[in-house]
Coordinates of C-alpha atoms in Angstrom, one line a residue:
M1 CA 40.3 190.8 82.2
K2 CA 38.8 188.4 79.8
H3 CA 38.2 185.1 81.2
S4 CA 38.3 181.8 79.0
S5 CA 36.1 178.9 80.0
G6 CA 36.5 175.4 78.4
Q7 CA 34.0 172.6 78.1
V8 CA 34.9 169.0 77.9
S9 CA 32.2 166.4 77.0
I10 CA 32.4 162.6 76.3
N11 CA 31.6 161.3 72.9
L12 CA 30.6 157.7 73.6
T13 CA 30.2 157.1 69.7
S14 CA 34.0 158.2 69.3
I15 CA 34.9 156.0 72.4
K16 CA 33.2 153.1 70.7
N17 CA 34.7 153.8 67.3
N18 CA 38.2 153.9 68.7
Y19 CA 37.6 150.7 70.8
L20 CA 36.5 148.9 67.6
F21 CA 39.3 150.4 65.6
L22 CA 42.1 149.4 68.2
K23 CA 40.4 146.0 68.4
R24 CA 40.8 145.5 64.5
F25 CA 44.2 146.7 64.5
C26 CA 45.8 145.0 67.3
K27 CA 44.2 141.6 66.5
P28 CA 44.8 139.1 67.9
S29 CA 45.8 141.0 71.0
V30 CA 43.4 141.8 73.8
V31 CA 42.3 145.3 74.0
S32 CA 41.5 146.8 77.3
A33 CA 40.3 150.2 78.6
T34 CA 41.6 152.5 81.3
V35 CA 38.9 154.3 83.1
K36 CA 41.0 155.8 86.0
A37 CA 40.3 158.9 87.8
S38 CA 36.6 158.7 87.0
S39 CA 37.6 158.8 83.2
Y40 CA 40.4 161.4 83.9
G41 CA 38.0 163.5 85.9
L42 CA 35.0 163.4 83.3
G43 CA 32.8 161.5 86.1
E44 CA 31.5 159.1 83.4
A45 CA 33.3 156.0 84.0
N46 CA 30.2 153.8 84.2
K47 CA 28.7 155.2 81.1
I48 CA 31.9 154.4 79.3
V49 CA 32.4 150.9 80.8
A50 CA 28.6 150.1 79.9
S51 CA 29.3 151.1 76.2
L52 CA 32.5 149.2 76.0
V53 CA 31.2 146.0 77.7
K54 CA 28.1 146.1 74.9
L55 CA 31.3 145.8 72.6
K56 CA 32.6 142.7 74.4
C57 CA 35.4 144.6 76.1
K58 CA 36.2 142.5 79.4
N59 CA 39.4 144.2 80.9
F60 CA 39.3 147.6 82.6
F61 CA 42.0 149.3 84.5
V62 CA 41.2 151.8 87.4
A63 CA 43.5 153.7 89.6
N64 CA 42.6 152.6 93.1
V65 CA 40.1 150.1 94.9
K66 CA 37.4 152.8 95.6
E67 CA 37.0 153.4 91.7
A68 CA 37.2 149.4 91.2
L69 CA 34.3 148.8 93.8
K70 CA 32.0 151.6 92.1
I71 CA 32.4 149.8 88.8
R72 CA 32.0 146.4 90.2
K73 CA 28.6 147.2 91.7
K74 CA 27.3 147.4 88.3
F75 CA 29.4 145.0 86.3
K76 CA 30.0 141.6 87.8
S77 CA 31.6 139.9 85.1
I78 CA 34.4 142.1 83.7
N79 CA 38.1 141.8 84.8
I80 CA 39.1 144.9 86.8
F81 CA 42.8 145.7 87.3
V82 CA 43.6 148.2 90.0
L83 CA 47.0 150.3 88.8
N84 CA 47.8 151.5 92.5
G85 CA 48.4 147.7 93.5
L86 CA 47.5 146.4 96.7
G87 CA 47.2 148.8 99.8
I88 CA 47.5 148.1 103.5
K89 CA 45.2 145.1 104.5
E90 CA 43.1 145.2 101.1
E91 CA 43.7 141.5 100.3
S92 CA 40.3 140.3 101.3
V93 CA 38.5 143.2 99.4
F94 CA 40.4 142.5 96.2
F95 CA 39.6 138.8 96.5
K96 CA 36.0 139.1 97.7
N97 CA 35.2 141.4 94.8
K98 CA 37.4 139.7 92.2
L99 CA 39.5 142.6 91.7
T100 CA 43.3 142.2 90.5
P101 CA 45.9 144.5 92.0
V102 CA 48.7 145.2 89.5
L103 CA 51.6 144.6 91.6
N104 CA 54.3 147.5 91.4
T105 CA 56.6 146.3 94.5
Y106 CA 58.1 143.0 96.0
S107 CA 56.1 144.1 99.2
Q108 CA 52.8 143.9 97.2
F109 CA 53.9 140.7 95.2
E110 CA 54.6 138.9 98.6
K111 CA 51.7 140.1 100.5
W112 CA 49.3 139.1 97.4
T113 CA 50.9 135.7 96.6
R114 CA 51.1 134.8 100.4
Y115 CA 47.1 135.8 100.6
L116 CA 46.3 133.5 97.5
K117 CA 48.6 130.5 98.8
K118 CA 46.1 130.6 101.9
N119 CA 43.0 130.9 99.8
Y120 CA 42.6 130.2 96.2
Q121 CA 44.6 130.6 93.1
R122 CA 44.0 133.9 91.2
N123 CA 45.7 135.5 88.3
I124 CA 48.3 138.2 89.2
M125 CA 49.4 141.0 87.0
I126 CA 52.9 142.5 87.4
H127 CA 53.8 146.1 86.5
V128 CA 57.1 146.3 84.6
D129 CA 58.6 149.7 84.4
T130 CA 59.2 150.4 80.6
G131 CA 61.1 153.7 81.1
M132 CA 58.9 156.3 82.9
N133 CA 60.7 155.3 86.3
R134 CA 57.8 155.8 88.5
L135 CA 56.1 152.4 89.3
G136 CA 56.8 148.9 88.7
F137 CA 59.6 146.3 88.6
Q138 CA 62.7 146.7 86.5
E139 CA 63.3 144.2 83.5
K140 CA 66.3 142.7 85.7
D141 CA 63.5 141.9 88.6
I142 CA 61.6 139.5 86.3
D143 CA 63.9 136.4 86.7
K144 CA 63.6 136.7 90.4
L145 CA 59.8 137.0 90.3
K146 CA 59.8 133.8 88.1
K147 CA 61.7 131.9 90.8
I148 CA 59.5 133.1 93.6
K149 CA 56.5 132.1 91.5
K150 CA 57.5 128.7 91.1
T151 CA 57.9 128.2 95.0
I152 CA 54.4 129.5 95.8
F153 CA 52.5 127.5 93.4
I154 CA 50.5 130.2 91.7

């Protein structure tokens, strides 16, 4: 039986060119990079982040806190958003390391905003489900979140 093998390599030049193209194409919007799952299993998230930081990319999305902390060790001034949201008793880790959870549920929303109310103000990010029906708030939930937000002063 003949076996096939594949090879995956990261072309940083292509990544940089793609980022610059999107930045021009999407102007004046902000372009962010997703480097979750260690760059989708390629294990080169820090190299990719370093390349994009040189091009003034400031916003990066990762899957979980562990990935965020690895990147934060090397990159202190970028914004890191954690797609899995806020886990059990992770509030202080997020706050201390200047990470932003992408809030997917009312429970996460309430927990994070309660923590922020006791500490300091910080930006929040809400995940709205746009059709995949996996994670996030439904469009009908947005008005309720706006009302809650006004009552907690964030």
